[in-house]
Short mmCIF file of C-alpha atoms and ligand atoms in Angstrom, two decimals:
data_model
loop_
_atom_site.label_atom_id
_atom_site.label_comp_id
_atom_site.label_asym_id
_atom_site.label_seq_id
_atom_site.Cartn_x
_atom_site.Cartn_y
_atom_site.Cartn_z
CA MET A 1 -13.00 -7.98 36.60
CA LYS A 2 -14.05 -11.46 34.99
CA ILE A 3 -11.59 -13.04 32.98
CA TYR A 4 -13.15 -14.81 29.89
CA ASP A 5 -11.64 -17.46 27.78
CA VAL A 6 -11.77 -15.63 24.79
CA ILE A 7 -12.84 -12.05 23.26
CA ILE A 8 -13.62 -11.95 19.83
CA ILE A 9 -13.24 -8.45 18.31
CA GLY A 10 -15.99 -8.13 15.47
CA ALA A 11 -18.97 -9.42 14.75
CA GLY A 12 -19.04 -9.81 10.63
CA PRO A 13 -19.55 -13.34 9.50
CA ALA A 14 -16.23 -14.32 10.43
CA GLY A 15 -16.43 -13.12 14.27
CA LEU A 16 -20.04 -14.46 14.66
CA THR A 17 -18.73 -17.71 13.61
CA ALA A 18 -15.81 -17.75 15.80
CA ALA A 19 -18.64 -17.28 18.41
CA ILE A 20 -20.71 -20.13 17.53
CA TYR A 21 -17.47 -22.45 17.81
CA CYS A 22 -16.05 -21.04 20.99
CA GLY A 23 -19.41 -21.36 22.55
CA ARG A 24 -20.43 -24.92 21.31
CA ALA A 25 -16.65 -25.71 22.71
CA LYS A 26 -17.93 -24.15 26.41
CA LEU A 27 -15.38 -21.56 26.39
CA SER A 28 -16.46 -18.46 28.06
CA THR A 29 -16.66 -15.97 25.03
CA LYS A 30 -17.18 -12.08 24.66
CA LEU A 31 -17.81 -10.68 21.64
CA ILE A 32 -17.20 -7.51 20.90
CA GLU A 33 -18.77 -5.23 18.03
CA GLN A 34 -18.38 -1.52 16.82
CA SER A 35 -21.55 -0.87 15.56
CA GLN A 36 -24.17 -3.90 15.07
CA PRO A 37 -23.71 -7.27 13.88
CA GLY A 38 -23.19 -8.23 10.25
CA GLY A 39 -20.11 -6.41 9.23
CA GLN A 40 -20.11 -5.90 5.24
CA VAL A 41 -22.82 -8.31 4.74
CA ASN A 42 -25.01 -5.05 5.89
CA LEU A 43 -23.79 -3.20 2.90
CA THR A 44 -25.27 -5.71 0.44
CA GLU A 45 -28.63 -6.59 -0.59
CA GLU A 46 -28.72 -10.27 -1.29
CA VAL A 47 -26.69 -12.94 -0.91
CA GLU A 48 -26.91 -15.88 -3.43
CA ASN A 49 -23.47 -17.51 -2.93
CA PHE A 50 -23.68 -18.97 0.78
CA PRO A 51 -23.98 -22.68 0.29
CA GLY A 52 -27.06 -24.28 2.10
CA VAL A 53 -29.12 -20.94 1.91
CA PHE A 54 -30.70 -20.21 -1.61
CA LYS A 55 -30.75 -16.74 -2.36
CA THR A 56 -31.86 -14.48 0.64
CA SER A 57 -31.38 -11.15 2.28
CA SER A 58 -28.35 -10.03 3.85
CA LYS A 59 -30.49 -9.39 6.78
CA ASN A 60 -31.82 -12.67 6.82
CA LEU A 61 -28.62 -14.37 6.73
CA ILE A 62 -27.31 -12.42 9.56
CA ASP A 63 -30.14 -12.98 11.52
CA ILE A 64 -30.10 -16.64 11.39
CA ILE A 65 -26.36 -16.72 12.23
CA LEU A 66 -27.38 -14.15 14.97
CA LYS A 67 -29.77 -16.78 16.39
CA GLN A 68 -27.43 -19.39 16.46
CA VAL A 69 -24.83 -17.16 18.36
CA ASN A 70 -27.55 -16.23 21.11
CA ASP A 71 -28.53 -19.71 21.78
CA LEU A 72 -25.27 -20.39 23.16
CA ASP A 73 -25.26 -19.53 26.91
CA LYS A 74 -21.48 -19.30 27.20
CA VAL A 75 -21.42 -16.29 24.64
CA GLU A 76 -22.19 -12.77 25.71
CA MET A 77 -22.01 -9.87 23.06
CA GLU A 78 -21.78 -6.18 23.22
CA GLU A 79 -22.60 -3.69 20.20
CA PHE A 80 -21.44 -0.26 19.74
CA LYS A 81 -17.97 -0.52 21.27
CA GLU A 82 -15.28 0.34 19.71
CA VAL A 83 -11.59 -1.28 20.78
CA SER A 84 -8.88 1.44 20.91
CA ASP A 85 -5.97 -0.66 22.47
CA ILE A 86 -4.71 -4.07 23.70
CA LYS A 87 -2.61 -4.67 26.42
CA TYR A 88 -0.99 -8.04 27.80
CA ASP A 89 -0.11 -8.67 31.24
CA ASN A 90 0.21 -11.72 33.64
CA ASN A 91 -1.03 -13.92 30.67
CA ASN A 92 -4.21 -12.04 30.00
CA PHE A 93 -4.90 -9.59 27.41
CA GLU A 94 -7.26 -6.68 28.44
CA VAL A 95 -8.84 -4.91 25.63
CA ARG A 96 -9.73 -1.40 26.12
CA GLY A 97 -12.16 1.13 24.26
CA GLN A 98 -14.85 3.70 24.17
CA SER A 99 -18.61 2.61 23.77
CA LEU A 100 -21.07 4.91 21.54
CA ASP A 101 -21.66 7.43 24.65
CA GLY A 102 -17.98 7.84 25.25
CA LYS A 103 -17.67 6.10 28.27
CA ASP A 104 -14.53 3.86 28.62
CA PHE A 105 -14.88 0.01 28.71
CA SER A 106 -12.13 -2.56 29.81
CA SER A 107 -12.36 -6.59 29.39
CA LYS A 108 -10.16 -9.46 29.96
CA SER A 109 -9.49 -12.88 28.17
CA LYS A 110 -6.96 -15.61 27.95
CA ALA A 111 -7.09 -15.64 24.29
CA LEU A 112 -8.40 -13.24 21.62
CA ILE A 113 -9.72 -13.54 17.86
CA ILE A 114 -9.86 -10.43 16.04
CA ALA A 115 -12.24 -10.56 13.06
CA SER A 116 -12.15 -6.40 12.76
CA GLY A 117 -12.91 -6.60 9.27
CA ALA A 118 -12.46 -4.07 6.30
CA GLN A 119 -13.73 -0.99 4.96
CA PRO A 120 -14.46 0.70 1.94
CA LYS A 121 -11.10 2.47 0.62
CA LYS A 122 -11.70 5.85 -0.48
CA LEU A 123 -10.31 7.43 -3.85
CA GLY A 124 -8.56 10.66 -2.60
CA LEU A 125 -9.96 12.56 -5.88
CA LYS A 126 -10.56 16.13 -6.10
CA GLY A 127 -14.24 16.46 -4.50
CA GLU A 128 -14.50 13.43 -3.06
CA GLU A 129 -14.61 14.39 0.79
CA ASP A 130 -16.53 17.80 -0.05
CA PHE A 131 -18.74 15.64 -1.37
CA THR A 132 -19.34 12.52 0.86
CA GLY A 133 -23.20 12.30 1.75
CA LYS A 134 -23.76 14.98 -0.78
CA GLY A 135 -23.92 12.69 -3.63
CA VAL A 136 -20.69 10.47 -3.05
CA SER A 137 -21.36 6.92 -1.36
CA TYR A 138 -19.78 3.94 -0.35
CA CYS A 139 -22.93 1.83 -0.31
CA ALA A 140 -25.38 1.27 -2.54
CA VAL A 141 -27.69 -0.58 -0.25
CA CYS A 142 -27.86 2.56 2.20
CA ASP A 143 -28.11 5.31 -0.44
CA ALA A 144 -29.62 4.03 -3.77
CA PRO A 145 -33.30 4.96 -3.06
CA PHE A 146 -32.08 8.92 -2.74
CA PHE A 147 -30.92 8.38 -6.72
CA LYS A 148 -34.27 7.34 -7.94
CA ASP A 149 -34.79 8.28 -11.71
CA LYS A 150 -31.50 9.75 -11.45
CA ASP A 151 -27.88 9.55 -13.18
CA VAL A 152 -25.24 8.04 -11.34
CA VAL A 153 -21.67 6.93 -12.06
CA LEU A 154 -19.98 4.21 -10.20
CA ILE A 155 -16.22 3.43 -9.87
CA GLY A 156 -14.47 -0.10 -9.64
CA GLY A 157 -14.73 -3.01 -11.63
CA GLY A 158 -14.76 -5.96 -9.09
CA ASP A 159 -17.49 -8.07 -7.71
CA THR A 160 -18.41 -5.35 -5.24
CA ALA A 161 -18.63 -2.59 -7.78
CA ILE A 162 -20.73 -4.72 -10.38
CA ASP A 163 -23.16 -6.23 -7.65
CA GLU A 164 -23.73 -2.52 -6.64
CA ALA A 165 -24.19 -1.36 -10.13
CA LEU A 166 -26.89 -4.14 -10.80
CA TYR A 167 -28.57 -3.24 -7.25
CA LEU A 168 -28.31 0.90 -8.33
CA ALA A 169 -29.89 0.24 -11.70
CA LYS A 170 -33.09 -0.89 -9.72
CA PHE A 171 -33.75 2.81 -8.78
CA ALA A 172 -31.21 4.91 -10.93
CA ARG A 173 -31.99 5.90 -14.50
CA LYS A 174 -29.04 5.27 -15.83
CA VAL A 175 -25.62 3.75 -14.19
CA LYS A 176 -22.29 4.58 -15.90
CA VAL A 177 -19.28 2.38 -14.58
CA ILE A 178 -16.04 3.57 -14.87
CA HIS A 179 -13.41 1.14 -15.00
CA ARG A 180 -9.41 1.88 -14.94
CA ARG A 181 -8.94 -1.27 -17.55
CA ASP A 182 -10.36 -2.79 -20.36
CA ALA A 183 -11.54 -5.76 -18.85
CA LEU A 184 -13.38 -6.27 -15.50
CA ARG A 185 -12.28 -8.02 -12.57
CA ALA A 186 -15.64 -8.96 -11.13
CA SER A 187 -16.77 -12.69 -11.81
CA GLY A 188 -18.24 -14.00 -15.03
CA ILE A 189 -21.65 -14.56 -14.24
CA LEU A 190 -21.95 -10.73 -12.89
CA GLN A 191 -20.16 -9.37 -15.97
CA GLU A 192 -23.16 -11.43 -17.94
CA ARG A 193 -25.56 -9.69 -16.19
CA ILE A 194 -24.23 -5.68 -16.39
CA LYS A 195 -23.59 -6.56 -20.11
CA SER A 196 -27.33 -7.31 -20.29
CA ASN A 197 -28.81 -4.69 -18.17
CA PRO A 198 -29.50 -1.63 -20.68
CA GLN A 199 -29.52 0.79 -17.95
CA ILE A 200 -25.87 0.17 -17.39
CA GLU A 201 -23.10 1.77 -19.51
CA LEU A 202 -19.43 1.05 -19.16
CA ILE A 203 -16.88 3.38 -19.62
CA LEU A 204 -13.46 1.51 -19.90
CA ASP A 205 -10.09 2.37 -19.79
CA SER A 206 -11.03 5.61 -17.67
CA VAL A 207 -9.93 6.91 -14.48
CA ALA A 208 -12.16 9.66 -12.59
CA VAL A 209 -9.97 13.10 -12.00
CA GLU A 210 -12.55 15.56 -10.06
CA ILE A 211 -15.88 15.33 -8.60
CA LEU A 212 -17.97 18.77 -9.44
CA GLY A 213 -20.99 20.31 -8.39
CA LYS A 214 -22.08 23.24 -6.29
CA LYS A 215 -24.06 22.10 -3.53
CA THR A 216 -24.36 18.34 -4.22
CA VAL A 217 -22.70 16.35 -7.21
CA GLU A 218 -23.19 17.66 -10.68
CA LYS A 219 -20.54 16.08 -12.88
CA ILE A 220 -17.38 14.03 -12.78
CA ARG A 221 -14.34 14.72 -15.01
CA VAL A 222 -13.13 11.56 -16.42
CA ARG A 223 -9.74 10.66 -18.07
CA ASN A 224 -9.11 8.16 -21.03
CA VAL A 225 -6.08 6.54 -19.68
CA LYS A 226 -5.07 5.27 -23.45
CA THR A 227 -5.92 8.66 -24.98
CA ASN A 228 -5.39 10.72 -22.27
CA LYS A 229 -8.56 12.75 -23.18
CA GLU A 230 -10.69 14.39 -20.36
CA THR A 231 -14.09 14.45 -20.69
CA GLU A 232 -17.26 15.65 -18.03
CA VAL A 233 -20.09 13.12 -17.03
CA ASP A 234 -22.84 14.88 -15.97
CA CYS A 235 -24.31 12.59 -12.58
CA ASN A 236 -26.16 13.34 -9.65
CA GLY A 237 -24.38 10.88 -7.42
CA VAL A 238 -20.58 9.12 -7.49
CA PHE A 239 -20.65 5.68 -5.83
CA ILE A 240 -16.97 4.30 -5.56
CA PHE A 241 -15.85 0.47 -5.12
CA VAL A 242 -12.21 0.23 -5.18
CA GLY A 243 -11.52 -2.17 -2.73
CA TYR A 244 -10.89 -2.11 0.95
CA SER A 245 -8.93 -1.47 3.74
CA PRO A 246 -8.41 -3.41 6.93
CA ASN A 247 -9.54 -1.93 10.34
CA THR A 248 -6.35 -2.96 12.14
CA LYS A 249 -5.25 0.49 13.55
CA PHE A 250 -5.73 -0.28 17.12
CA LEU A 251 -3.33 -3.30 16.64
CA GLU A 252 -0.24 -1.36 15.34
CA GLY A 253 2.74 -2.40 17.52
CA LEU A 254 1.03 -5.49 18.54
CA LEU A 255 0.52 -7.77 15.83
CA GLU A 256 2.64 -8.02 12.28
CA LEU A 257 0.58 -6.41 9.62
CA ASN A 258 1.71 -6.43 5.72
CA GLU A 259 2.26 -3.26 4.00
CA GLU A 260 -1.32 -2.64 3.46
CA LYS A 261 -1.90 -3.42 7.05
CA TYR A 262 -3.42 -6.63 6.94
CA ILE A 263 -3.04 -9.39 9.86
CA ILE A 264 -0.63 -11.50 9.00
CA THR A 265 -1.29 -15.30 10.46
CA ASN A 266 -0.50 -19.27 9.43
CA GLU A 267 -3.10 -21.75 8.19
CA GLU A 268 -4.46 -22.49 11.67
CA MET A 269 -5.25 -18.32 11.84
CA ALA A 270 -2.55 -18.00 14.68
CA THR A 271 -0.65 -14.62 14.57
CA ALA A 272 2.73 -14.62 15.58
CA LYS A 273 1.82 -13.36 19.07
CA LYS A 274 0.99 -16.53 21.18
CA GLY A 275 -2.93 -16.52 21.95
CA ILE A 276 -3.96 -14.13 19.55
CA PHE A 277 -5.96 -15.57 16.43
CA ALA A 278 -7.17 -13.84 13.21
CA CYS A 279 -10.00 -14.29 10.92
CA GLY A 280 -11.95 -12.60 7.68
CA ASP A 281 -11.33 -9.60 5.95
CA CYS A 282 -8.57 -8.27 8.70
CA ARG A 283 -6.37 -10.81 7.68
CA LYS A 284 -3.98 -11.47 4.85
CA ARG A 285 -5.89 -13.73 2.34
CA PRO A 286 -6.62 -14.14 -1.48
CA PHE A 287 -10.31 -14.52 -1.55
CA ARG A 288 -12.82 -12.51 0.19
CA GLN A 289 -16.19 -14.38 0.51
CA ILE A 290 -18.74 -14.66 3.38
CA VAL A 291 -18.16 -18.47 3.26
CA THR A 292 -14.46 -18.14 3.57
CA ALA A 293 -14.78 -15.81 6.34
CA CYS A 294 -17.02 -17.98 8.25
CA ALA A 295 -14.50 -20.79 7.56
CA GLU A 296 -11.73 -18.83 9.16
CA GLY A 297 -13.84 -18.05 12.10
CA ALA A 298 -14.36 -22.00 12.85
CA ILE A 299 -10.56 -22.44 12.33
CA ALA A 300 -9.60 -19.61 14.85
CA ALA A 301 -11.96 -20.73 17.31
CA HIS A 302 -10.74 -24.31 17.38
CA SER A 303 -7.00 -22.84 17.37
CA ALA A 304 -8.40 -20.71 20.10
CA GLU A 305 -9.40 -23.95 22.09
CA GLN A 306 -6.36 -25.84 21.26
CA TYR A 307 -4.44 -23.37 22.73
CA LEU A 308 -6.01 -22.54 25.81
CA SER A 309 -6.04 -26.54 26.51
CA GLN A 310 -2.22 -27.13 25.37
CA ASN A 311 -1.24 -24.04 27.53
CA ASN A 312 -3.32 -24.66 30.37
CA VAL A 313 -3.95 -20.87 30.67
P1 LIG B 401 -11.37 -6.15 -5.64
O1 LIG B 401 -11.80 -7.15 -5.90
O2 LIG B 401 -10.07 -5.71 -5.08
O3 LIG B 401 -11.90 -4.72 -6.56
C1 LIG B 401 -11.05 -3.45 -6.85
C2 LIG B 401 -11.60 -3.05 -8.08
O4 LIG B 401 -11.34 -1.25 -8.32
C3 LIG B 401 -10.88 -3.49 -9.08
O5 LIG B 401 -11.58 -3.54 -10.27
C4 LIG B 401 -9.55 -2.26 -9.17
O6 LIG B 401 -9.15 -2.26 -10.56
C5 LIG B 401 -10.46 -0.95 -8.85
N1 LIG B 401 -9.70 -0.29 -8.30
C6 LIG B 401 -8.86 -0.10 -7.14
N2 LIG B 401 -7.93 0.84 -6.92
C7 LIG B 401 -8.54 1.73 -7.98
C8 LIG B 401 -8.15 2.99 -8.25
N3 LIG B 401 -7.27 3.56 -7.45
N4 LIG B 401 -8.70 3.61 -9.21
C9 LIG B 401 -9.76 2.99 -9.86
N5 LIG B 401 -10.08 1.83 -9.88
C10 LIG B 401 -9.37 0.96 -8.67
O7 LIG B 401 -12.57 -5.76 -4.52
P2 LIG B 401 -13.93 -5.72 -4.33
O8 LIG B 401 -14.74 -5.46 -5.40
O9 LIG B 401 -14.42 -4.96 -3.29
O10 LIG B 401 -13.75 -7.30 -3.74
C11 LIG B 401 -13.22 -7.47 -2.74
C12 LIG B 401 -13.26 -9.49 -2.41
O11 LIG B 401 -14.87 -9.38 -2.11
C13 LIG B 401 -13.02 -9.86 -3.64
O12 LIG B 401 -12.25 -11.55 -3.29
C14 LIG B 401 -14.79 -10.03 -4.55
O13 LIG B 401 -14.36 -11.11 -5.02
C15 LIG B 401 -15.31 -10.66 -2.94
N6 LIG B 401 -16.90 -10.34 -3.42
C16 LIG B 401 -17.33 -11.57 -3.81
C17 LIG B 401 -18.66 -10.68 -4.12
C18 LIG B 401 -19.67 -11.74 -4.42
O14 LIG B 401 -18.82 -12.99 -4.54
N7 LIG B 401 -20.94 -11.51 -4.81
C19 LIG B 401 -18.95 -9.57 -3.94
C20 LIG B 401 -18.41 -8.43 -3.66
C21 LIG B 401 -17.34 -8.61 -3.21
P3 LIG B 401 -8.41 -3.41 -11.20
O15 LIG B 401 -9.23 -4.38 -11.72
O16 LIG B 401 -7.65 -2.62 -12.31
O17 LIG B 401 -7.44 -3.81 -10.32
#
């Protein structure tokens, strides 16, 4: 079996950038992605804060980065392969898992870069699981067109929630944003936009209690945290954006994770396990942006290159 210099797990912005830097360093590199490249960027419509690229569709941004990856002869990419475990033996890492058709796969490398990203958190509300796909959604870009001229509720007050509320307002008749505090967490520019959009209404100091309906979502029960008063809000859809959980289950027992299961690294993106580096949203970090994920991908690739040359592996 071929032994690559580096295997990168995850082809979001962090993993793709790591691949560009590994490829340019002439390291033989395999990039393994569980679905299609792009990661969470695929869940958003537009990107307007990536330096050097003026307001573009997320698809266009990923296509450009992919072109840069595909231009490098030392990088191979495999999609729709989910990694389930990693073994360390004879100075090599063996990455194992299953492809979409259920077939097992295995690849070996001298160093590893984990860029496995994160996925939207669930709230655990009564009715949330039952109505998922029947009105409950975690992706406005995927599902907003189903709610044309309908009323939707959105839960969350961060950048993702407000970005998605603005997107949903292009389709829905009314978007009611439920947030648990009296102030949004989202950046000022997004707050200005939401407040000037007449289709969007804020329901502050409130939490969702239960999602109700017969076959599909019909209403949501909401509790005001200051008065404890409960009300029912009619809606056809409930969009939930309350943060993310890292995709690190396959690393339990191999790497040090924090209490929220994010990977702990130093500034060079090195984990405590020699030869394993991590970057992007699977890593414990204070600020989660496409640009910071890309920067970390570049640093992880540089650190992996140094590890390979210094350790002569
Ligand atoms: P986030 O910043 O962690 O915000 C999560 C939101 O959900 C917060 O408003 C939080 O309320 C709320 N929340 C969490 N748990 C909850 C619960 N159990 N019940 C009710 N509400 C709950 O997550 P995010 O918005 O997904 O953003 C993640 C990162 O990506 C951030 O660093 C963000 O800046 C970045 N991002 C940036 C952009 C952009 O630049 N355009 C776009 C998307 C994401 P509290 O505020 O009360 O904690």
